[in-house]
Amino acid sequence: MSEPLTNIIPRPGRAVRGLGTFRLDPATTLDTGPGLAGVAAWLRGTLGPATGCHLPAGPGGIHLRADPSLAAEEYELVVAATGVEIRGGSAAGVFYGAQTLRQLLPPATLRRAQLRGGPWPVSAGTVRDAPRFGWRGVLLDVARHFMPVADVLRMIDLIAFHKLNVLHLHLTDDQGWRFEVPGRPRLTSVGAWRPSTMLGARQHERFDGRPHGGYYSADDLREIVAYAADRHVTVVPEVDMPGHMQAAVAAYPELGNGYAGPVRTAWGISTHVLNLGPEALDFCRAVLDHLCDIFPGDLIGIGGDECPADEWRDSPIAQTRIKEEGLAGPERLQSWFTARMAEHLAGRGRRVFGWDEILAGGAPPGAVIAAWRGAEPAAYAARAGHAVVSCPDTSVYLDYRQSDDPAEPTPVGTRLTLADVHAFDPVPAGLTDAEAGLVLGGQANLWTEHMESARRVDYQAFPRLCAFAETVWGPPERDFDDFSARLPTHLERLDALGVNYRPPTGPRPWDSRLDAPGNPRTLDDRLAELREMTADLDHVPEGGRE
């Protein structure tokens, strides 16, 4: 049986059932319009292995067309008994139409090898669809737990299947540095490896005693970028600076403020930050230059979150910098540093992408803000005139526990159910139309402190990422009951794709991690904490820096 038009996720803007059925078989041809060779190659590669239909070039069967009357990511899919036509405003729009076609086929066609013969039916009908937001993102943290290239490519396939288009790749943190930088070999020989890993929430102080690490070569990163581009996903790299730098300081102690020790093994925030002397700034510029050479996108992530000023109070190098620049004190060093990195990136034709902490003291002009500390920072950023990506932890941090069931693996954070994620709206209430227009979209974040494998990432991500896709693709008015009715069919698709999603019935006995206890939080406690954390935003200057 083909999948009815009513079971598509994310739900399309308009879907009308037609008469009859198209049958995909080995004789089906593919007619490709100008500029769509890449989509055609991807479609042949994804449909051929499971269906035996390799779509030779020809005038009948499936037609791919660019249509300038449509918006860039908009598409129209028309299925009739005689053939299929996919029109898009660009190659991206055609690609999303082809992803919808995949969902209209039986789930078995999503597998990597053929289980049975066709023909494969597709119900006739018309789908007209376009996204609400241009930024439909997922953060993948490969610093806390390293993910091999193959796992990253698989995640790209899964997010593209849900019409998400940004992979924010968190490449470094206190617990590990994950890529080569020319002239800095100790970043990977030392900084990429920690002697042990914390098990569970940090107050339990449990460790596994096993070394962990890994890193990407420049060609690994280029492969990730190219693979994503073929699926209309932009990869935004992030190197967190000037805090969350213990791995780099462990490799090169001269960058720090006297710390001489290993890569951090515990979760939480390290006080070991860059000293912001000349060598540290040159280091950061070299790292950013290397990222610019590999990642072609407009934005380069510099983090900027959770940077304690403790060491700067006693550091001779930091104190010299404060005096030379005429800064009021160590708390002003970070905004000064952020401005210097923004200037350097501007020289490479790029812009800063940073966490909402960089708003304190005024973010650089042109910076894009990732607003994570609850819902308020997105509104602060927009009112200050900055483009913003909404990713509040209380709505879209997918490392947070999915229920109150104690069997959830390492239950941390506030409870964040499937319904909670589906209710998320990237645009905060109370913004003017102009301010709301600065909200580029939303992003779901997969922080991997408690996700030691791709299997665990699957469990935390799905099906909540399916619900998230609806919040950034479709209109603000959503019906969770309707989503829930479509979900069982979609879970069959995830089964065929080999996704270890969390069952709707809850965790299975083998999902729990008794060796890694968590720390569940209540929403009220977290909101109170966030109000205190965001006190630095009470005087964000409008239009950029002071």
Coordinates of C-alpha atoms in Angstrom, one line a residue:
M1 CA 0.0 0.0 0.0
S2 CA 1.2 3.5 -0.8
E3 CA 1.2 6.1 2.0
P4 CA -1.7 8.5 2.0
L5 CA -1.0 12.2 1.7
T6 CA -2.3 12.7 5.3
N7 CA 0.8 11.0 6.8
I8 CA 3.6 13.3 5.7
I9 CA 5.9 14.8 8.3
P10 CA 6.5 17.7 8.5
R11 CA 2.9 18.3 7.5
P12 CA 2.7 20.1 4.1
G13 CA 0.9 23.4 3.6
R14 CA -1.6 21.9 1.0
A15 CA -2.2 18.3 0.0
V16 CA -5.1 17.2 -2.2
R17 CA -5.9 13.6 -3.0
G18 CA -6.2 12.6 -6.7
L19 CA -7.5 9.7 -8.6
G20 CA -5.6 6.6 -9.3
T21 CA -2.1 5.4 -8.5
F22 CA 1.4 5.8 -10.0
R23 CA 3.5 2.7 -10.0
L24 CA 7.3 2.9 -9.7
D25 CA 9.0 0.0 -11.5
P26 CA 12.3 -0.7 -13.1
A27 CA 11.1 0.8 -16.4
T28 CA 10.4 4.2 -14.7
T29 CA 12.5 6.9 -16.2
L30 CA 13.7 10.2 -14.9
D31 CA 13.5 13.4 -16.9
T32 CA 15.8 16.1 -15.4
G33 CA 15.5 19.8 -16.1
P34 CA 18.5 22.2 -16.2
G35 CA 20.4 22.7 -12.9
L36 CA 19.0 19.6 -11.3
A37 CA 21.6 17.0 -12.0
G38 CA 22.6 16.8 -8.4
V39 CA 19.0 16.2 -7.2
A40 CA 18.6 13.5 -9.9
A41 CA 21.8 11.7 -8.9
W42 CA 20.8 11.8 -5.2
L43 CA 17.3 10.5 -6.1
R44 CA 18.7 7.6 -8.1
G45 CA 21.1 6.7 -5.4
T46 CA 18.4 6.7 -2.6
L47 CA 15.6 5.0 -4.5
G48 CA 17.6 2.5 -6.5
P49 CA 19.0 0.1 -3.9
A50 CA 15.7 -0.7 -2.1
T51 CA 13.3 -0.7 -5.2
G52 CA 15.5 -2.0 -8.0
C53 CA 14.3 1.2 -9.9
H54 CA 17.5 3.0 -11.0
L55 CA 15.6 5.7 -13.0
P56 CA 17.4 5.8 -16.4
A57 CA 17.2 9.1 -18.2
G58 CA 14.1 9.4 -20.4
P59 CA 11.0 11.5 -21.1
G60 CA 8.4 9.6 -19.1
G61 CA 8.0 8.6 -15.5
I62 CA 9.3 11.2 -13.0
H63 CA 10.0 14.8 -14.1
L64 CA 12.1 17.3 -12.2
R65 CA 11.7 21.0 -13.0
A66 CA 12.9 24.3 -11.7
D67 CA 10.1 26.9 -11.6
P68 CA 11.1 30.5 -11.0
S69 CA 7.6 31.4 -10.1
L70 CA 8.0 29.5 -6.8
A71 CA 10.0 30.6 -3.8
A72 CA 13.5 29.1 -3.5
E73 CA 12.5 26.3 -1.1
E74 CA 8.9 25.9 -2.3
Y75 CA 7.8 22.9 -4.3
E76 CA 4.8 21.3 -5.9
L77 CA 4.6 17.6 -6.3
V78 CA 1.9 16.2 -8.7
V79 CA 1.3 12.5 -8.8
A80 CA -0.9 11.1 -11.5
A81 CA -1.4 7.5 -12.8
T82 CA 0.8 8.4 -15.8
G83 CA 3.7 10.0 -14.0
V84 CA 5.2 12.3 -11.3
E85 CA 6.2 15.9 -11.7
I86 CA 8.2 17.8 -9.0
R87 CA 8.7 21.5 -9.5
G88 CA 10.7 23.7 -7.2
G89 CA 11.8 27.3 -7.0
S90 CA 15.4 26.0 -6.9
A91 CA 17.3 22.7 -6.6
A92 CA 16.5 22.8 -2.9
G93 CA 12.8 23.0 -3.5
V94 CA 12.9 20.1 -6.0
F95 CA 14.9 18.2 -3.4
Y96 CA 12.2 18.7 -0.7
G97 CA 9.6 17.6 -3.2
A98 CA 11.6 14.4 -3.8
Q99 CA 11.8 13.8 0.0
T100 CA 8.0 14.0 0.1
L101 CA 7.8 11.5 -2.7
R102 CA 9.9 9.2 -0.6
Q103 CA 7.4 9.4 2.2
L104 CA 4.5 8.6 -0.2
L105 CA 6.2 5.4 -1.1
P106 CA 5.9 2.3 1.2
P107 CA 8.4 2.4 4.1
A108 CA 10.3 -0.6 2.6
T109 CA 11.6 1.7 -0.1
L110 CA 13.6 3.6 2.5
R111 CA 15.9 0.6 3.2
R112 CA 19.4 0.1 1.8
A113 CA 18.7 -3.1 0.0
Q114 CA 15.8 -4.6 -1.9
L115 CA 13.5 -6.9 0.2
R116 CA 10.9 -7.7 -2.4
G117 CA 9.9 -6.8 -5.9
G118 CA 7.7 -3.9 -7.0
P119 CA 6.0 -2.2 -8.5
W120 CA 5.8 0.4 -5.8
P121 CA 2.6 2.3 -5.6
V122 CA 2.2 6.1 -5.0
S123 CA -1.2 7.5 -4.4
A124 CA -2.2 10.2 -6.9
G125 CA -2.5 13.8 -5.6
T126 CA -1.0 17.2 -5.4
V127 CA 1.2 18.6 -2.6
R128 CA 2.1 22.3 -2.5
D129 CA 4.5 23.3 0.2
A130 CA 7.1 25.8 1.5
P131 CA 8.9 26.3 4.8
R132 CA 8.0 29.1 7.3
F133 CA 11.7 29.6 8.3
G134 CA 15.0 29.6 6.4
W135 CA 16.9 28.3 9.4
R136 CA 15.8 24.8 10.4
G137 CA 18.7 23.6 12.4
V138 CA 20.1 20.8 14.5
L139 CA 23.2 21.2 16.7
L140 CA 25.3 18.0 17.0
D141 CA 27.9 18.1 19.8
V142 CA 30.8 15.9 18.7
A143 CA 33.1 17.3 21.4
R144 CA 31.7 15.6 24.5
H145 CA 31.4 12.3 22.7
F146 CA 33.1 12.0 19.3
M147 CA 31.1 10.7 16.4
P148 CA 32.9 9.1 13.4
V149 CA 32.3 10.6 10.0
A150 CA 29.9 7.8 9.0
D151 CA 27.6 8.7 11.9
V152 CA 27.6 12.4 11.1
L153 CA 26.7 11.6 7.4
R154 CA 23.9 9.4 8.6
M155 CA 22.6 12.2 10.8
I156 CA 22.7 14.6 7.8
D157 CA 20.5 12.1 5.9
L158 CA 18.0 11.9 8.7
I159 CA 17.7 15.7 9.2
A160 CA 17.4 16.2 5.4
F161 CA 14.6 13.6 5.4
H162 CA 12.7 15.9 7.7
K163 CA 13.4 19.0 5.5
L164 CA 15.9 20.5 8.1
N165 CA 18.6 22.5 6.4
V166 CA 21.3 23.5 9.0
L167 CA 23.8 21.3 10.9
H168 CA 25.5 23.3 13.6
L169 CA 28.6 21.2 14.3
H170 CA 30.0 21.8 17.8
L171 CA 33.6 20.9 17.3
T172 CA 35.4 21.8 20.5
D173 CA 34.8 22.0 24.2
D174 CA 36.6 21.5 27.5
Q175 CA 36.2 17.7 27.0
G176 CA 37.8 17.4 23.6
W177 CA 39.1 19.2 20.5
R178 CA 37.9 17.5 17.3
F179 CA 39.8 18.7 14.2
E180 CA 43.2 19.2 12.9
V181 CA 44.7 22.7 12.6
P182 CA 47.8 23.3 10.5
G183 CA 50.9 24.0 12.7
R184 CA 49.1 22.9 15.9
P185 CA 49.6 19.1 16.1
R186 CA 49.1 18.9 19.9
L187 CA 45.4 19.9 19.4
T188 CA 44.8 16.3 18.1
S189 CA 47.6 14.4 19.8
V190 CA 46.7 15.8 23.3
G191 CA 43.5 17.9 23.0
A192 CA 41.4 15.3 21.3
W193 CA 41.8 12.7 24.1
R194 CA 40.6 12.6 27.7
P195 CA 41.8 10.0 30.2
S196 CA 38.3 9.2 31.5
T197 CA 34.6 10.2 31.0
M198 CA 32.1 11.2 33.6
L199 CA 29.1 8.8 33.9
G200 CA 25.9 10.6 34.5
A201 CA 25.2 13.9 36.1
R202 CA 28.2 15.6 37.6
Q203 CA 27.1 15.7 41.3
H204 CA 27.4 11.8 41.3
E205 CA 31.2 12.1 40.5
R206 CA 31.3 8.8 38.7
F207 CA 33.9 8.1 36.0
D208 CA 34.4 5.1 33.6
G209 CA 38.2 5.2 33.7
R210 CA 38.4 4.7 29.9
P211 CA 40.2 7.1 27.6
H212 CA 37.9 8.7 24.9
G213 CA 38.6 10.8 21.9
G214 CA 38.9 11.2 18.2
Y215 CA 39.2 13.9 15.6
Y216 CA 38.5 14.9 12.0
S217 CA 41.1 15.5 9.3
A218 CA 40.6 18.5 7.0
D219 CA 39.4 16.0 4.3
D220 CA 36.9 14.5 6.8
L221 CA 35.4 17.9 7.3
R222 CA 35.4 18.6 3.6
E223 CA 33.5 15.3 3.0
I224 CA 30.9 16.3 5.6
V225 CA 30.4 19.7 4.0
A226 CA 30.1 18.3 0.5
Y227 CA 27.8 15.5 1.6
A228 CA 25.6 18.0 3.4
A229 CA 25.5 20.4 0.4
D230 CA 24.3 17.6 -1.9
R231 CA 21.3 17.3 0.5
H232 CA 20.8 21.1 0.8
V233 CA 22.1 21.2 4.4
T234 CA 24.5 24.0 5.4
V235 CA 27.2 23.0 8.0
V236 CA 27.9 25.8 10.5
P237 CA 31.1 25.0 12.4
E238 CA 31.6 26.1 16.0
V239 CA 34.8 26.5 18.0
D240 CA 33.9 27.8 21.5
M241 CA 36.0 30.7 22.6
P242 CA 37.4 32.2 24.8
G243 CA 35.8 29.8 27.3
H244 CA 35.2 26.1 27.0
M245 CA 38.8 25.9 26.0
Q246 CA 40.4 23.5 28.5
A247 CA 41.2 20.9 25.8
A248 CA 43.2 23.6 23.8
V249 CA 44.9 24.8 26.9
A250 CA 45.8 21.2 27.9
A251 CA 47.5 20.9 24.5
Y252 CA 49.2 24.4 24.6
P253 CA 49.4 25.7 28.2
E254 CA 50.9 29.0 27.0
L255 CA 47.4 29.9 25.7
G256 CA 46.0 29.7 29.3
N257 CA 46.4 31.4 32.6
G258 CA 48.7 28.9 34.3
Y259 CA 46.7 25.7 33.9
A260 CA 48.9 22.7 33.2
G261 CA 46.8 19.6 33.2
P262 CA 44.8 17.1 31.1
V263 CA 41.7 17.6 29.0
R264 CA 38.6 17.9 31.3
T265 CA 37.0 14.6 32.3
A266 CA 34.0 16.1 34.2
W267 CA 31.0 17.8 32.7
G268 CA 30.1 21.3 33.6
I269 CA 32.0 24.6 33.0
S270 CA 35.8 24.8 33.3
T271 CA 37.4 28.0 34.7
H272 CA 40.4 27.3 32.5
V273 CA 40.0 29.9 29.7
L274 CA 42.2 31.6 27.1
N275 CA 44.4 34.4 28.5
L276 CA 43.7 36.7 25.5
G277 CA 47.3 37.7 25.1
P278 CA 48.8 38.1 21.6
E279 CA 49.6 34.4 21.2
A280 CA 46.1 33.4 22.2
L281 CA 44.6 35.9 19.7
D282 CA 46.8 34.7 17.0
F283 CA 45.8 31.1 17.8
C284 CA 42.1 32.0 17.5
R285 CA 42.6 33.8 14.2
A286 CA 44.5 30.8 12.8
V287 CA 41.8 28.4 13.8
L288 CA 39.1 30.7 12.3
D289 CA 41.1 31.0 9.1
H290 CA 41.3 27.2 8.9
L291 CA 37.5 26.9 9.3
C292 CA 36.9 29.6 6.6
D293 CA 39.1 27.6 4.2
I294 CA 36.9 24.5 4.8
F295 CA 33.4 25.7 5.5
P296 CA 32.0 27.9 2.7
G297 CA 29.0 29.3 4.6
D298 CA 28.5 32.9 5.7
L299 CA 28.6 32.1 9.4
I300 CA 31.4 30.8 11.6
G301 CA 30.5 29.9 15.2
I302 CA 32.7 31.3 18.0
G303 CA 30.6 30.1 20.9
G304 CA 31.0 32.8 23.6
D305 CA 28.9 31.1 26.2
E306 CA 29.7 30.3 29.9
C307 CA 33.1 32.0 30.1
P308 CA 34.1 32.5 33.7
A309 CA 36.3 35.6 34.4
D310 CA 37.9 34.0 37.5
E311 CA 41.4 33.4 36.0
W312 CA 41.5 36.8 34.3
R313 CA 41.4 38.5 37.7
D314 CA 44.8 37.1 38.6
S315 CA 46.4 36.5 35.2
P316 CA 49.3 38.9 34.4
I317 CA 48.6 38.5 30.7
A318 CA 44.9 39.2 31.0
Q319 CA 45.5 42.2 33.3
T320 CA 48.0 43.6 30.8
R321 CA 45.3 43.3 28.1
I322 CA 42.7 45.1 30.3
K323 CA 45.1 48.0 31.0
E324 CA 46.2 48.3 27.4
E325 CA 42.6 48.4 26.1
G326 CA 41.3 50.6 28.9
L327 CA 38.7 48.1 29.9
A328 CA 36.7 48.5 33.1
G329 CA 37.6 45.1 34.4
P330 CA 37.9 41.4 33.5
E331 CA 34.1 41.2 32.9
R332 CA 34.6 43.4 29.8
L333 CA 37.3 41.3 28.3
Q334 CA 35.0 38.9 26.5
S335 CA 33.0 41.5 24.6
W336 CA 36.4 43.1 23.5
F337 CA 37.6 39.7 22.4
T338 CA 34.3 38.9 20.5
A339 CA 34.7 42.2 18.6
R340 CA 38.2 41.3 17.6
M341 CA 37.1 37.9 16.2
A342 CA 34.2 39.5 14.4
E343 CA 36.6 42.0 12.8
H344 CA 38.9 39.1 11.7
L345 CA 36.0 37.1 10.2
A346 CA 34.7 40.2 8.4
G347 CA 38.0 40.3 6.7
R348 CA 37.3 36.9 5.4
G349 CA 33.8 37.8 4.3
R350 CA 32.2 36.0 7.2
R351 CA 30.0 36.8 10.2
V352 CA 30.0 35.7 13.8
F353 CA 27.5 33.1 15.0
G354 CA 27.5 33.1 18.8
W355 CA 25.5 32.1 21.9
D356 CA 23.3 34.7 23.5
E357 CA 26.0 35.6 26.1
I358 CA 27.7 37.7 23.5
L359 CA 24.8 40.1 23.7
A360 CA 26.2 41.3 27.1
G361 CA 28.0 44.6 26.4
G362 CA 26.7 44.6 22.8
A363 CA 27.2 41.9 20.2
P364 CA 29.2 42.9 17.0
P365 CA 27.1 44.3 14.1
G366 CA 26.0 41.5 11.8
A367 CA 26.3 38.8 14.4
V368 CA 23.7 36.1 14.5
I369 CA 22.6 35.1 18.0
A370 CA 21.8 31.5 19.0
A371 CA 19.3 32.2 21.9
W372 CA 19.5 29.3 24.3
R373 CA 18.9 30.6 27.9
G374 CA 15.2 30.1 27.8
A375 CA 12.8 32.1 25.7
E376 CA 13.8 35.7 26.7
P377 CA 17.2 36.1 24.9
A378 CA 15.6 35.7 21.5
A379 CA 13.4 38.7 22.2
Y380 CA 16.3 40.6 23.6
A381 CA 18.4 39.9 20.5
A382 CA 15.6 40.9 18.0
R383 CA 14.9 44.1 19.9
A384 CA 18.6 44.9 19.8
G385 CA 18.5 44.6 16.0
H386 CA 20.3 41.2 15.7
A387 CA 19.3 38.2 13.6
V388 CA 18.5 35.4 15.9
V389 CA 18.1 31.6 15.9
S390 CA 15.8 30.4 18.7
C391 CA 17.0 27.3 20.5
P392 CA 15.7 27.7 24.1
D393 CA 16.8 24.8 26.4
T394 CA 13.3 24.5 27.9
S395 CA 11.8 23.7 24.5
V396 CA 14.4 22.2 22.2
Y397 CA 17.4 20.7 24.2
L398 CA 17.0 17.1 23.2
D399 CA 19.4 15.9 25.8
Y400 CA 16.7 16.7 28.4
R401 CA 14.7 13.9 29.7
Q402 CA 11.6 12.8 27.8
S403 CA 9.3 11.8 30.7
D404 CA 9.2 11.4 34.5
D405 CA 9.9 7.7 34.1
P406 CA 13.0 6.9 36.2
A407 CA 14.0 4.4 33.5
E408 CA 14.8 7.2 31.1
P409 CA 18.6 7.0 30.3
T410 CA 20.5 9.5 32.5
P411 CA 17.5 11.8 33.0
V412 CA 18.7 15.3 33.2
G413 CA 17.2 18.8 32.8
T414 CA 13.5 19.6 32.7
R415 CA 10.9 17.2 31.3
L416 CA 10.7 17.8 27.6
T417 CA 8.0 15.6 26.0
L418 CA 7.1 15.1 22.4
A419 CA 4.1 17.4 22.9
D420 CA 6.4 20.1 24.5
V421 CA 8.7 20.1 21.4
H422 CA 5.7 20.2 19.0
A423 CA 4.4 23.3 20.9
F424 CA 7.6 25.3 20.4
D425 CA 7.4 28.5 18.4
P426 CA 10.7 30.2 17.4
V427 CA 9.2 33.7 17.4
P428 CA 8.8 35.0 21.0
A429 CA 5.5 36.7 21.9
G430 CA 5.4 40.5 22.0
L431 CA 7.7 41.3 19.1
T432 CA 6.8 43.8 16.4
D433 CA 6.6 42.6 12.9
A434 CA 10.0 44.0 12.1
E435 CA 11.5 42.4 15.2
A436 CA 9.8 39.0 14.4
G437 CA 11.4 39.3 10.9
L438 CA 14.8 39.0 12.5
V439 CA 14.1 35.5 13.8
L440 CA 15.7 33.3 11.2
G441 CA 14.2 30.2 12.6
G442 CA 14.8 27.5 15.2
Q443 CA 17.3 24.9 16.2
A444 CA 17.1 21.7 18.2
N445 CA 20.3 21.0 20.2
L446 CA 21.8 17.5 20.8
W447 CA 24.4 17.9 23.6
T448 CA 26.1 14.6 24.0
E449 CA 27.4 14.5 27.5
H450 CA 25.1 11.6 28.1
M451 CA 25.0 10.2 24.5
E452 CA 27.9 7.9 24.2
S453 CA 26.9 6.5 20.8
A454 CA 24.8 7.1 17.7
R455 CA 22.3 4.7 19.1
R456 CA 21.8 6.9 22.1
V457 CA 21.7 10.0 20.0
D458 CA 18.8 8.4 18.0
Y459 CA 16.9 7.7 21.2
Q460 CA 17.2 11.3 22.4
A461 CA 16.5 12.8 19.0
F462 CA 13.6 10.8 17.6
P463 CA 10.7 11.2 17.4
R464 CA 11.1 14.6 19.1
L465 CA 13.1 15.9 16.1
C466 CA 10.1 14.9 13.9
A467 CA 7.9 17.2 16.0
F468 CA 10.6 19.9 15.9
A469 CA 10.6 19.8 12.1
E470 CA 6.9 20.8 12.1
T471 CA 7.7 23.8 14.2
V472 CA 10.2 25.3 11.8
W473 CA 8.7 24.1 8.5
G474 CA 4.9 24.6 8.9
P475 CA 2.6 27.4 10.1
P476 CA 2.5 28.5 13.8
E477 CA -0.9 26.9 14.2
R478 CA -0.4 23.2 14.9
D479 CA -2.5 20.3 16.2
F480 CA -0.6 17.8 18.3
D481 CA -3.5 15.2 18.0
D482 CA -3.1 15.4 14.2
F483 CA 0.7 15.0 14.5
S484 CA 0.1 12.0 16.8
A485 CA -2.2 10.4 14.2
R486 CA 0.5 10.7 11.5
L487 CA 3.3 9.5 13.7
P488 CA 2.7 5.7 13.7
T489 CA 3.2 5.6 9.9
H490 CA 6.3 7.8 10.2
L491 CA 7.8 5.5 12.9
E492 CA 7.6 2.7 10.3
R493 CA 9.7 4.9 8.1
L494 CA 12.2 5.4 10.9
D495 CA 12.3 1.6 11.4
A496 CA 13.2 1.2 7.8
L497 CA 15.9 3.8 8.1
G498 CA 17.3 2.0 11.1
V499 CA 16.6 4.7 13.7
N500 CA 16.7 3.7 17.4
Y501 CA 13.9 6.1 18.3
R502 CA 12.2 6.2 21.7
P503 CA 9.0 4.2 21.6
P504 CA 5.8 6.1 22.3
T505 CA 5.2 3.6 25.2
G506 CA 8.4 4.7 26.9
P507 CA 11.9 3.4 27.5
R508 CA 12.6 -0.3 27.2
P509 CA 14.6 -2.1 29.8
W510 CA 17.8 -1.9 27.8
D511 CA 17.4 1.9 27.3
S512 CA 18.1 2.8 30.9
R513 CA 21.6 3.5 32.2
L514 CA 21.8 2.5 35.8
D515 CA 25.6 3.1 35.7
A516 CA 25.0 6.8 34.7
P517 CA 22.4 8.4 37.1
G518 CA 20.9 11.7 36.1
N519 CA 19.6 14.8 37.8
P520 CA 16.0 15.6 36.9
R521 CA 15.0 19.3 37.2
T522 CA 11.6 20.9 37.5
L523 CA 10.6 23.6 35.0
D524 CA 10.0 26.1 37.8
D525 CA 13.5 25.7 39.2
R526 CA 15.0 26.0 35.7
L527 CA 13.1 29.1 34.9
A528 CA 14.2 30.7 38.2
E529 CA 17.8 29.8 37.3
L530 CA 17.4 31.3 33.8
R531 CA 16.1 34.6 35.2
E532 CA 19.3 34.9 37.2
M533 CA 21.5 33.8 34.3
T534 CA 20.1 36.3 31.9
A535 CA 20.4 39.3 34.2
D536 CA 23.3 40.4 32.0
L537 CA 20.8 41.1 29.2
D538 CA 18.9 43.8 31.1
H539 CA 20.8 46.5 29.3
V540 CA 21.5 45.2 25.9
P541 CA 22.2 48.2 23.6
E542 CA 20.1 48.5 20.5
G543 CA 21.8 48.1 17.1
G544 CA 25.0 46.3 18.2
R545 CA 27.9 47.4 20.4
E546 CA 28.0 50.3 22.8

